[in-house]
């Protein structure tokens, strides 16, 4: 086993050298994007409110990222205005599982009590199911306080708790309104134009505007170069009074054509997410979806939860959600910053989105803490370029793992892809370091890029070793070569999109050493 992992390390390093020296150089030129989401800064006939004399930071959106950020910055003494389109409790089928690494960030931000009083459930690991076999993977929590674990819950309840906590601060103001555009003057964002619930249009100004308006962001186009991919859709169900095979564990079924997830979101409810590849799903209205779930999906469900799954389909509360992936591609703009799903998304298979968002908030909090005022937009923008580098090791590890695991876990007629999928399941089933390392990455407890690459190619070399034993043949040798090629074809494009230098060598990026502006 050791030689397989060492071989994986060697293969990965050679691959990176090839990628680094022969990869296409990214175009770093800042694009001039000025569309309907940016308006020239004019007072016009619009009412002015929230000027820079009484607001330090405007936050657009009060989801997980926006609400947590509002409390964090407000606690540090910033005067914060949060503008959210709808302040009623959200009802979503994703954002319901927080990894232990994300929970540690909650503690760091003093927000850990927001998972209390919402009937949240402790998550201690995962269970994988494939072709009638299963294996349990526990989070490596031995070194942490007993309270540290993953948490699963209703997304809306968690968000409402954070909004309530943020609103208890006298210097944080939450308003319901729809931000229609950013206000710009000479290339600097000065604030936002938003429409209240009553239809009144208001200009709000602040030295810094942070856009956290989620995966459907209407404002991101002026602050980044978005390349959104939709590899699949989730079909969501809630199973009632269902007992999962492994309590306090997420369940992943390596089904055909793609994974199925189960995890407890309250004491009486289990969330089921069926991944459907592509952007089109069977129609719910004409009964095609129910038929698909019963004929194609149900036969692959563990027998312990089969009846509850069928009952949930018959109940009819079936919902869908496109799964989006978008690498961070910022256009540093004076006076503005992007965060959360508006800035960076990954496939939700691994439940890493909230961990990335909370980790980003910790990075930003530490960067802003030494600054007494934020009025020098040009200097602040230059300084905050370090944010994009400092966040990379954690964010890119979680992003890459999510994209790579999704591709490995999906079924394929290709023999090499089949072998990679089987090798991944068996590698994790070995336990010990072969399970603990990948689970530490998945949980956000050890988000190290090199560890990710070593384990990924460890799986590939493990698969090749199985093919060649006990006696290699030309056919098996060829499949082994294709397996390594397949593994490289899965992970290297994701790493390229994340940025090799920032991901693996952040200390070589000049922005890594940016010091606060002189005041």
Short mmCIF file of C-alpha atoms in Angstrom, two decimals:
data_model
loop_
_atom_site.label_atom_id
_atom_site.label_comp_id
_atom_site.label_asym_id
_atom_site.label_seq_id
_atom_site.Cartn_x
_atom_site.Cartn_y
_atom_site.Cartn_z
CA UNK A 1 0.00 0.00 0.00
CA UNK A 2 2.86 2.38 0.83
CA UNK A 3 4.36 1.94 -2.63
CA UNK A 4 1.04 2.83 -4.18
CA UNK A 5 0.81 6.08 -2.25
CA UNK A 6 4.46 6.93 -2.99
CA UNK A 7 3.79 6.22 -6.63
CA UNK A 8 0.78 8.51 -6.45
CA UNK A 9 2.89 11.27 -4.98
CA UNK A 10 5.49 10.88 -7.73
CA UNK A 11 2.84 10.81 -10.46
CA UNK A 12 1.15 13.89 -9.05
CA UNK A 13 4.37 15.89 -8.79
CA UNK A 14 5.37 15.01 -12.35
CA UNK A 15 1.91 15.97 -13.51
CA UNK A 16 2.11 19.32 -11.77
CA UNK A 17 5.51 20.08 -13.26
CA UNK A 18 4.10 19.34 -16.71
CA UNK A 19 1.01 21.43 -16.03
CA UNK A 20 2.93 24.33 -14.54
CA UNK A 21 5.48 24.68 -17.32
CA UNK A 22 3.31 23.75 -20.29
CA UNK A 23 -0.10 25.04 -19.24
CA UNK A 24 -1.62 28.00 -20.96
CA UNK A 25 -1.02 31.28 -19.23
CA UNK A 26 -4.16 32.81 -17.82
CA UNK A 27 -5.17 36.13 -19.14
CA UNK A 28 -4.84 38.43 -16.14
CA UNK A 29 -6.00 41.51 -17.93
CA UNK A 30 -8.87 43.10 -16.06
CA UNK A 31 -11.97 43.06 -18.24
CA UNK A 32 -13.96 46.21 -18.49
CA UNK A 33 -17.46 44.94 -17.81
CA UNK A 34 -20.08 47.64 -17.55
CA UNK A 35 -23.65 46.47 -18.01
CA UNK A 36 -27.02 46.95 -16.43
CA UNK A 37 -25.75 45.88 -13.01
CA UNK A 38 -23.50 48.96 -12.77
CA UNK A 39 -24.78 52.52 -13.02
CA UNK A 40 -22.86 55.75 -13.11
CA UNK A 41 -22.88 57.46 -9.73
CA UNK A 42 -25.49 60.20 -9.86
CA UNK A 43 -27.76 61.66 -7.23
CA UNK A 44 -30.54 62.25 -9.76
CA UNK A 45 -34.04 62.24 -8.38
CA UNK A 46 -33.52 59.19 -6.22
CA UNK A 47 -33.71 59.43 -2.49
CA UNK A 48 -30.31 59.13 -0.82
CA UNK A 49 -29.98 57.05 2.33
CA UNK A 50 -27.20 55.35 4.27
CA UNK A 51 -24.41 57.68 3.24
CA UNK A 52 -20.76 56.95 4.01
CA UNK A 53 -20.99 59.14 7.11
CA UNK A 54 -23.19 56.54 8.88
CA UNK A 55 -22.36 53.27 7.06
CA UNK A 56 -18.97 51.61 6.76
CA UNK A 57 -19.99 48.53 4.80
CA UNK A 58 -23.00 47.55 2.70
CA UNK A 59 -23.67 43.82 2.45
CA UNK A 60 -25.90 42.66 -0.39
CA UNK A 61 -27.66 39.46 0.64
CA UNK A 62 -28.32 37.88 4.04
CA UNK A 63 -27.88 34.20 3.32
CA UNK A 64 -25.26 32.11 5.11
CA UNK A 65 -22.36 34.27 3.90
CA UNK A 66 -24.09 37.63 4.22
CA UNK A 67 -25.63 37.05 7.65
CA UNK A 68 -22.42 35.59 9.12
CA UNK A 69 -20.39 38.44 7.62
CA UNK A 70 -22.77 41.07 8.99
CA UNK A 71 -22.43 39.74 12.53
CA UNK A 72 -18.66 39.35 12.24
CA UNK A 73 -18.01 42.87 10.95
CA UNK A 74 -20.61 44.38 13.27
CA UNK A 75 -18.98 42.71 16.26
CA UNK A 76 -15.70 44.34 15.19
CA UNK A 77 -17.34 47.76 15.41
CA UNK A 78 -18.19 48.36 11.74
CA UNK A 79 -21.44 50.11 10.89
CA UNK A 80 -23.13 47.64 8.58
CA UNK A 81 -26.18 47.90 6.33
CA UNK A 82 -27.50 44.56 5.07
CA UNK A 83 -29.95 44.58 2.18
CA UNK A 84 -31.77 41.29 1.60
CA UNK A 85 -34.43 40.61 -1.03
CA UNK A 86 -36.58 38.50 1.32
CA UNK A 87 -36.11 38.39 5.09
CA UNK A 88 -38.63 35.58 5.62
CA UNK A 89 -37.22 32.13 6.37
CA UNK A 90 -35.69 30.60 3.22
CA UNK A 91 -36.78 27.16 2.08
CA UNK A 92 -34.00 25.41 0.15
CA UNK A 93 -32.96 21.81 -0.49
CA UNK A 94 -29.21 22.51 -0.29
CA UNK A 95 -26.97 24.18 2.28
CA UNK A 96 -28.22 21.76 4.92
CA UNK A 97 -24.97 20.06 5.94
CA UNK A 98 -22.11 21.88 7.65
CA UNK A 99 -18.84 19.96 7.80
CA UNK A 100 -16.80 19.89 11.05
CA UNK A 101 -14.28 22.29 9.50
CA UNK A 102 -17.12 24.73 8.94
CA UNK A 103 -18.31 24.27 12.51
CA UNK A 104 -14.81 25.20 13.73
CA UNK A 105 -15.09 28.41 11.69
CA UNK A 106 -18.48 29.07 13.33
CA UNK A 107 -16.75 28.84 16.71
CA UNK A 108 -14.03 31.19 15.52
CA UNK A 109 -16.71 33.69 14.47
CA UNK A 110 -18.70 33.23 17.72
CA UNK A 111 -21.68 31.89 15.76
CA UNK A 112 -21.76 28.30 17.05
CA UNK A 113 -24.98 28.94 18.98
CA UNK A 114 -26.77 29.42 15.65
CA UNK A 115 -26.96 25.64 15.20
CA UNK A 116 -28.78 25.36 18.53
CA UNK A 117 -32.56 25.50 19.00
CA UNK A 118 -33.18 24.54 15.36
CA UNK A 119 -33.31 20.75 15.90
CA UNK A 120 -29.95 20.34 14.16
CA UNK A 121 -28.34 16.91 14.07
CA UNK A 122 -24.74 15.94 14.82
CA UNK A 123 -22.90 14.36 11.89
CA UNK A 124 -19.97 12.10 12.74
CA UNK A 125 -19.00 10.80 9.33
CA UNK A 126 -20.22 9.16 6.14
CA UNK A 127 -21.39 5.75 4.98
CA UNK A 128 -20.73 4.68 1.39
CA UNK A 129 -22.90 2.11 -0.40
CA UNK A 130 -22.04 0.36 -3.67
CA UNK A 131 -23.41 -2.80 -5.26
CA UNK A 132 -24.70 -4.20 -1.99
CA UNK A 133 -21.51 -3.37 -0.06
CA UNK A 134 -21.09 -0.56 2.43
CA UNK A 135 -18.35 1.04 4.49
CA UNK A 136 -18.41 3.60 7.30
CA UNK A 137 -16.02 6.56 7.32
CA UNK A 138 -15.70 8.45 10.60
CA UNK A 139 -14.52 12.05 10.87
CA UNK A 140 -11.10 12.26 12.61
CA UNK A 141 -12.39 14.19 15.62
CA UNK A 142 -10.24 12.69 18.36
CA UNK A 143 -8.10 15.81 18.79
CA UNK A 144 -11.04 18.19 19.11
CA UNK A 145 -13.49 19.17 21.82
CA UNK A 146 -16.43 16.79 22.19
CA UNK A 147 -18.83 19.37 20.73
CA UNK A 148 -16.96 19.51 17.42
CA UNK A 149 -18.75 17.54 14.70
CA UNK A 150 -20.66 18.19 11.53
CA UNK A 151 -24.17 19.59 11.74
CA UNK A 152 -27.19 19.07 9.50
CA UNK A 153 -30.33 21.17 9.67
CA UNK A 154 -32.99 23.05 7.77
CA UNK A 155 -31.06 25.71 5.87
CA UNK A 156 -33.68 28.40 6.51
CA UNK A 157 -33.68 27.88 10.28
CA UNK A 158 -29.88 28.25 10.38
CA UNK A 159 -29.97 31.44 8.32
CA UNK A 160 -32.73 32.97 10.44
CA UNK A 161 -30.70 32.32 13.59
CA UNK A 162 -27.72 34.12 12.13
CA UNK A 163 -29.87 37.02 10.93
CA UNK A 164 -31.37 37.36 14.39
CA UNK A 165 -27.96 37.34 16.01
CA UNK A 166 -26.62 39.95 13.59
CA UNK A 167 -29.64 42.20 14.20
CA UNK A 168 -28.96 42.23 17.96
CA UNK A 169 -25.93 44.42 17.30
CA UNK A 170 -26.85 48.14 17.40
CA UNK A 171 -24.51 48.97 14.51
CA UNK A 172 -25.99 46.34 12.14
CA UNK A 173 -29.15 47.22 10.21
CA UNK A 174 -31.08 44.67 8.13
CA UNK A 175 -33.40 46.00 5.44
CA UNK A 176 -35.62 44.16 3.00
CA UNK A 177 -35.05 45.32 -0.54
CA UNK A 178 -33.85 44.25 -3.97
CA UNK A 179 -30.49 45.65 -5.07
CA UNK A 180 -30.82 46.45 -8.76
CA UNK A 181 -27.36 47.87 -9.46
CA UNK A 182 -24.04 49.01 -8.08
CA UNK A 183 -23.32 52.75 -8.12
CA UNK A 184 -20.04 53.70 -9.71
CA UNK A 185 -17.98 56.85 -9.97
CA UNK A 186 -14.73 56.87 -11.97
CA UNK A 187 -14.28 53.12 -11.69
CA UNK A 188 -14.99 53.01 -7.94
CA UNK A 189 -18.12 51.42 -6.46
CA UNK A 190 -19.71 53.93 -4.12
CA UNK A 191 -22.77 51.98 -3.03
CA UNK A 192 -25.93 50.40 -4.38
CA UNK A 193 -29.32 51.27 -5.80
CA UNK A 194 -32.07 49.18 -4.27
CA UNK A 195 -35.84 48.99 -4.36
CA UNK A 196 -37.80 48.62 -1.14
CA UNK A 197 -40.74 46.30 -0.63
CA UNK A 198 -43.05 49.25 -1.31
CA UNK A 199 -41.30 49.97 -4.62
CA UNK A 200 -39.33 53.03 -3.50
CA UNK A 201 -35.88 53.34 -5.07
CA UNK A 202 -33.06 54.32 -2.72
CA UNK A 203 -29.36 55.05 -3.13
CA UNK A 204 -27.20 53.69 -0.30
CA UNK A 205 -23.53 54.66 -0.01
CA UNK A 206 -20.58 53.17 1.86
CA UNK A 207 -16.80 52.96 1.40
CA UNK A 208 -17.05 49.19 0.86
CA UNK A 209 -19.83 47.12 -0.70
CA UNK A 210 -19.67 43.33 -0.29
CA UNK A 211 -21.86 41.35 -2.68
CA UNK A 212 -23.16 38.06 -1.22
CA UNK A 213 -26.34 37.63 -3.23
CA UNK A 214 -25.93 33.91 -3.86
CA UNK A 215 -25.70 31.55 -6.81
CA UNK A 216 -28.23 33.52 -8.86
CA UNK A 217 -26.29 36.78 -8.40
CA UNK A 218 -27.28 39.61 -10.71
CA UNK A 219 -24.31 41.74 -9.68
CA UNK A 220 -21.33 39.41 -10.10
CA UNK A 221 -20.71 40.22 -13.75
CA UNK A 222 -19.09 43.57 -12.93
CA UNK A 223 -16.83 42.09 -10.22
CA UNK A 224 -15.64 38.80 -11.70
CA UNK A 225 -15.42 36.81 -14.93
CA UNK A 226 -18.11 34.22 -14.24
CA UNK A 227 -17.93 30.86 -15.97
CA UNK A 228 -20.83 28.94 -14.47
CA UNK A 229 -21.15 25.22 -15.22
CA UNK A 230 -24.22 23.13 -14.42
CA UNK A 231 -23.06 19.49 -14.40
CA UNK A 232 -26.25 18.13 -12.84
CA UNK A 233 -29.41 18.81 -10.87
CA UNK A 234 -30.48 17.64 -7.44
CA UNK A 235 -33.95 16.19 -6.97
CA UNK A 236 -34.93 16.71 -3.33
CA UNK A 237 -37.26 14.70 -1.12
CA UNK A 238 -37.90 14.57 2.62
CA UNK A 239 -38.33 11.15 4.22
CA UNK A 240 -40.32 11.23 7.44
CA UNK A 241 -39.72 9.01 10.47
CA UNK A 242 -37.02 7.14 8.59
CA UNK A 243 -34.18 5.38 10.40
CA UNK A 244 -30.94 5.49 8.43
CA UNK A 245 -28.61 2.44 8.55
CA UNK A 246 -25.89 4.50 10.27
CA UNK A 247 -27.19 7.10 12.69
CA UNK A 248 -25.47 10.50 12.71
CA UNK A 249 -23.84 9.81 9.37
CA UNK A 250 -24.38 11.12 5.88
CA UNK A 251 -25.14 8.33 3.39
CA UNK A 252 -23.78 8.29 -0.16
CA UNK A 253 -25.04 5.65 -2.58
CA UNK A 254 -22.79 5.20 -5.62
CA UNK A 255 -25.73 4.65 -7.91
CA UNK A 256 -26.19 4.60 -11.66
CA UNK A 257 -25.91 7.13 -13.24
CA UNK A 258 -24.76 9.32 -10.33
CA UNK A 259 -24.73 9.53 -6.51
CA UNK A 260 -27.70 9.67 -4.14
CA UNK A 261 -27.42 11.36 -0.74
CA UNK A 262 -29.30 10.83 2.52
CA UNK A 263 -28.76 12.74 5.78
CA UNK A 264 -30.87 13.68 8.80
CA UNK A 265 -31.95 17.36 8.88
CA UNK A 266 -34.15 17.16 12.00
CA UNK A 267 -35.13 14.59 14.60
CA UNK A 268 -37.94 13.33 12.34
CA UNK A 269 -36.80 14.18 8.78
CA UNK A 270 -34.20 12.77 6.40
CA UNK A 271 -33.17 14.73 3.33
CA UNK A 272 -32.73 12.74 0.13
CA UNK A 273 -30.93 14.31 -2.83
CA UNK A 274 -30.91 12.36 -6.09
CA UNK A 275 -28.30 13.63 -8.53
CA UNK A 276 -29.48 13.72 -12.15
CA UNK A 277 -26.68 14.48 -14.66
CA UNK A 278 -27.24 17.28 -17.14
CA UNK A 279 -29.43 20.36 -16.97
CA UNK A 280 -32.75 18.72 -17.79
CA UNK A 281 -34.71 16.55 -15.38
CA UNK A 282 -37.93 14.58 -15.89
CA UNK A 283 -41.06 16.67 -15.48
CA UNK A 284 -42.63 16.71 -12.03
CA UNK A 285 -46.00 17.95 -13.25
CA UNK A 286 -46.82 15.09 -15.63
CA UNK A 287 -45.57 12.33 -13.34
CA UNK A 288 -42.37 11.53 -15.24
CA UNK A 289 -40.23 12.39 -12.22
CA UNK A 290 -42.15 10.08 -9.87
CA UNK A 291 -41.86 7.30 -12.44
CA UNK A 292 -38.13 7.91 -12.84
CA UNK A 293 -37.56 7.83 -9.08
CA UNK A 294 -39.55 4.63 -8.62
CA UNK A 295 -38.19 2.68 -11.59
CA UNK A 296 -34.59 3.91 -11.91
CA UNK A 297 -33.61 5.15 -8.45
CA UNK A 298 -35.62 3.14 -5.91
CA UNK A 299 -34.11 -0.27 -6.84
CA UNK A 300 -30.68 1.13 -5.88
CA UNK A 301 -31.79 2.39 -2.45
CA UNK A 302 -30.70 0.39 0.64
CA UNK A 303 -33.61 -1.88 1.70
CA UNK A 304 -33.76 -0.29 5.19
CA UNK A 305 -35.04 2.98 3.74
CA UNK A 306 -36.80 1.77 0.59
CA UNK A 307 -40.35 2.06 1.96
CA UNK A 308 -39.73 5.57 3.31
CA UNK A 309 -38.32 6.60 -0.07
CA UNK A 310 -41.41 5.35 -1.93
CA UNK A 311 -43.69 7.05 0.61
CA UNK A 312 -41.88 10.34 0.08
CA UNK A 313 -42.39 10.08 -3.68
CA UNK A 314 -46.09 9.31 -3.23
CA UNK A 315 -46.45 12.31 -0.94
CA UNK A 316 -45.47 14.43 -3.93
CA UNK A 317 -43.32 17.17 -2.42
CA UNK A 318 -40.54 16.77 -5.01
CA UNK A 319 -38.24 19.72 -5.69
CA UNK A 320 -35.28 20.33 -7.99
CA UNK A 321 -32.18 22.51 -7.83
CA UNK A 322 -29.45 22.95 -10.48
CA UNK A 323 -25.96 22.17 -9.19
CA UNK A 324 -23.61 24.97 -10.16
CA UNK A 325 -19.83 25.09 -10.28
CA UNK A 326 -17.86 28.32 -10.76
CA UNK A 327 -14.18 28.86 -10.11
CA UNK A 328 -13.25 32.18 -8.48
CA UNK A 329 -12.17 34.65 -11.16
CA UNK A 330 -12.19 38.07 -9.46
CA UNK A 331 -11.85 41.45 -11.13
CA UNK A 332 -10.51 43.55 -8.22
CA UNK A 333 -12.66 46.67 -8.13
CA UNK A 334 -12.21 49.64 -5.78
CA UNK A 335 -15.06 49.85 -3.30
CA UNK A 336 -16.45 46.35 -3.82
CA UNK A 337 -15.83 42.68 -3.01
CA UNK A 338 -17.55 39.42 -3.92
CA UNK A 339 -18.13 36.57 -1.44
CA UNK A 340 -20.13 33.39 -1.01
CA UNK A 341 -21.82 31.59 -3.90
CA UNK A 342 -21.89 34.82 -5.87
CA UNK A 343 -18.11 34.51 -6.05
CA UNK A 344 -17.23 30.82 -5.98
CA UNK A 345 -19.25 27.59 -6.25
CA UNK A 346 -18.50 23.89 -6.33
CA UNK A 347 -20.62 20.76 -6.76
CA UNK A 348 -22.59 20.33 -3.49
CA UNK A 349 -21.88 16.58 -3.30
CA UNK A 350 -19.37 17.03 -0.47
CA UNK A 351 -21.28 19.73 1.42
CA UNK A 352 -18.30 22.09 1.41
CA UNK A 353 -19.94 25.36 0.36
CA UNK A 354 -20.66 26.76 3.81
CA UNK A 355 -17.20 25.78 5.03
CA UNK A 356 -15.61 27.78 2.21
CA UNK A 357 -17.85 30.79 2.87
CA UNK A 358 -17.14 30.82 6.61
CA UNK A 359 -13.42 30.33 6.04
CA UNK A 360 -13.45 33.29 3.63
CA UNK A 361 -15.14 35.43 6.28
CA UNK A 362 -12.39 34.59 8.79
CA UNK A 363 -9.76 35.62 6.23
CA UNK A 364 -11.54 38.88 5.45
CA UNK A 365 -12.12 39.67 9.13
CA UNK A 366 -8.41 39.33 9.85
CA UNK A 367 -7.55 41.56 6.89
CA UNK A 368 -9.99 44.33 7.84
CA UNK A 369 -9.34 44.29 11.57
CA UNK A 370 -6.24 46.57 11.51
CA UNK A 371 -8.02 49.23 9.41
CA UNK A 372 -9.66 52.12 11.21
CA UNK A 373 -11.39 53.52 8.12
CA UNK A 374 -12.11 52.22 4.65
CA UNK A 375 -12.35 55.46 2.71
CA UNK A 376 -9.23 55.11 0.55
CA UNK A 377 -10.85 52.78 -1.98
CA UNK A 378 -7.84 52.44 -4.29
CA UNK A 379 -5.45 51.47 -1.49
CA UNK A 380 -8.04 49.21 0.12
CA UNK A 381 -8.62 47.40 -3.19
CA UNK A 382 -4.89 46.82 -3.63
CA UNK A 383 -4.62 45.54 -0.06
CA UNK A 384 -7.63 43.23 -0.39
CA UNK A 385 -6.09 41.50 -3.39
CA UNK A 386 -4.36 39.42 -0.72
CA UNK A 387 -7.79 38.01 0.20
CA UNK A 388 -7.92 36.13 -3.10
CA UNK A 389 -4.56 34.50 -2.38
CA UNK A 390 -4.96 33.81 1.34
CA UNK A 391 -8.28 32.01 0.82
CA UNK A 392 -6.97 29.72 -1.90
CA UNK A 393 -5.41 26.75 -0.06
CA UNK A 394 -8.64 26.03 1.86
CA UNK A 395 -11.16 26.99 -0.81
CA UNK A 396 -9.37 25.35 -3.73
CA UNK A 397 -8.85 22.08 -1.84
CA UNK A 398 -12.57 21.81 -1.03
CA UNK A 399 -13.55 22.91 -4.55
CA UNK A 400 -11.21 20.45 -6.25
CA UNK A 401 -12.27 17.56 -4.04
CA UNK A 402 -15.94 18.23 -4.76
CA UNK A 403 -15.45 18.33 -8.52
CA UNK A 404 -13.13 15.33 -8.63
CA UNK A 405 -15.23 13.12 -6.34
CA UNK A 406 -18.38 13.86 -8.31
CA UNK A 407 -16.73 12.72 -11.54
CA UNK A 408 -15.27 9.61 -9.91
CA UNK A 409 -18.57 8.68 -8.23
CA UNK A 410 -20.61 8.93 -11.44
CA UNK A 411 -21.14 5.70 -13.36
CA UNK A 412 -19.55 5.36 -16.80
CA UNK A 413 -19.40 2.71 -19.53
CA UNK A 414 -15.67 3.40 -19.85
CA UNK A 415 -13.61 0.56 -18.33
CA UNK A 416 -10.98 2.89 -16.85
CA UNK A 417 -13.65 5.07 -15.22
CA UNK A 418 -15.31 1.95 -13.80
CA UNK A 419 -12.01 0.80 -12.34
CA UNK A 420 -11.37 4.25 -10.84
CA UNK A 421 -14.79 4.23 -9.19
CA UNK A 422 -14.31 0.73 -7.79
CA UNK A 423 -10.78 1.58 -6.63
CA UNK A 424 -12.04 4.66 -4.80
CA UNK A 425 -14.63 2.67 -2.86
CA UNK A 426 -12.15 -0.09 -1.98
CA UNK A 427 -9.38 2.39 -1.10
CA UNK A 428 -11.65 4.14 1.39
CA UNK A 429 -12.80 0.77 2.72
CA UNK A 430 -9.21 -0.06 3.72
CA UNK A 431 -9.56 2.27 6.69
CA UNK A 432 -6.57 3.73 8.50
CA UNK A 433 -4.76 6.50 6.65
CA UNK A 434 -6.50 5.55 3.40
CA UNK A 435 -9.83 6.60 4.93
CA UNK A 436 -8.74 9.16 7.51
CA UNK A 437 -6.82 11.34 5.03
CA UNK A 438 -9.62 11.73 2.45
CA UNK A 439 -12.26 12.21 5.18
CA UNK A 440 -10.11 14.90 6.83
CA UNK A 441 -10.06 16.67 3.46
CA UNK A 442 -13.80 16.20 2.94
CA UNK A 443 -14.63 17.49 6.41
CA UNK A 444 -12.52 20.64 6.05
CA UNK A 445 -10.37 19.58 9.02
CA UNK A 446 -7.24 19.25 6.89
CA UNK A 447 -7.78 21.21 3.68
CA UNK A 448 -4.29 20.79 2.21
CA UNK A 449 -3.95 20.71 -1.58
CA UNK A 450 -0.92 18.40 -1.67
CA UNK A 451 -2.65 15.88 0.60
CA UNK A 452 -5.62 15.90 -1.78
CA UNK A 453 -3.44 15.19 -4.81
CA UNK A 454 -1.51 12.44 -3.03
CA UNK A 455 -4.67 10.60 -2.01
CA UNK A 456 -6.31 11.09 -5.40
CA UNK A 457 -3.39 9.53 -7.24
CA UNK A 458 -3.03 7.01 -4.41
CA UNK A 459 -6.50 5.78 -5.46
CA UNK A 460 -5.42 5.66 -9.10
CA UNK A 461 -2.20 3.73 -8.37
CA UNK A 462 -4.15 1.42 -6.06
CA UNK A 463 -6.49 0.72 -8.97
CA UNK A 464 -3.58 0.01 -11.32
CA UNK A 465 -2.03 -2.34 -8.76
CA UNK A 466 -5.25 -4.34 -8.55
CA UNK A 467 -5.36 -4.62 -12.33
CA UNK A 468 -1.80 -5.93 -12.59
CA UNK A 469 -2.05 -8.53 -9.82
CA UNK A 470 -1.46 -11.42 -9.76
CA UNK A 471 -0.20 -11.43 -13.37
CA UNK A 472 -0.23 -8.40 -15.70
CA UNK A 473 -1.46 -8.75 -19.25
CA UNK A 474 -1.18 -6.29 -22.16
CA UNK A 475 -4.90 -5.54 -21.91
CA UNK A 476 -4.78 -4.91 -18.16
CA UNK A 477 -1.63 -2.83 -18.55
CA UNK A 478 -3.38 -0.69 -21.15
CA UNK A 479 -6.39 -0.22 -18.87
CA UNK A 480 -4.01 0.81 -16.09
CA UNK A 481 -2.44 3.45 -18.34
CA UNK A 482 -5.91 4.71 -19.23
CA UNK A 483 -6.82 4.80 -15.54
CA UNK A 484 -3.88 7.11 -14.75
CA UNK A 485 -4.76 9.20 -17.79
CA UNK A 486 -8.39 9.36 -16.65
CA UNK A 487 -7.39 10.43 -13.15
CA UNK A 488 -5.18 13.18 -14.59
CA UNK A 489 -7.97 14.27 -16.92
CA UNK A 490 -10.34 14.60 -13.96
CA UNK A 491 -8.24 16.53 -11.47
CA UNK A 492 -5.83 18.66 -13.51
CA UNK A 493 -8.47 20.77 -15.32
CA UNK A 494 -10.09 21.57 -11.96
CA UNK A 495 -6.73 22.56 -10.49
CA UNK A 496 -5.93 24.66 -13.54
CA UNK A 497 -9.22 26.54 -13.09
CA UNK A 498 -8.44 27.10 -9.40
CA UNK A 499 -4.92 28.34 -10.16
CA UNK A 500 -1.83 26.16 -9.64
CA UNK A 501 0.35 28.89 -8.19
CA UNK A 502 -2.19 30.27 -5.73
CA UNK A 503 -3.31 26.79 -4.71
CA UNK A 504 0.07 25.17 -4.11
CA UNK A 505 2.54 28.04 -3.85
CA UNK A 506 0.59 31.00 -2.41
CA UNK A 507 3.72 32.41 -0.74
CA UNK A 508 5.17 33.08 -4.22
CA UNK A 509 2.29 35.43 -5.07
CA UNK A 510 3.18 39.10 -4.31
CA UNK A 511 -0.34 39.79 -2.98
CA UNK A 512 0.31 37.27 -0.19
CA UNK A 513 2.48 39.85 1.54
CA UNK A 514 0.27 42.92 1.19
CA UNK A 515 0.36 45.14 4.26
CA UNK A 516 -2.53 47.35 5.44
CA UNK A 517 -2.73 50.83 3.87
CA UNK A 518 -1.05 53.60 5.84
CA UNK A 519 -3.70 55.74 7.54
#
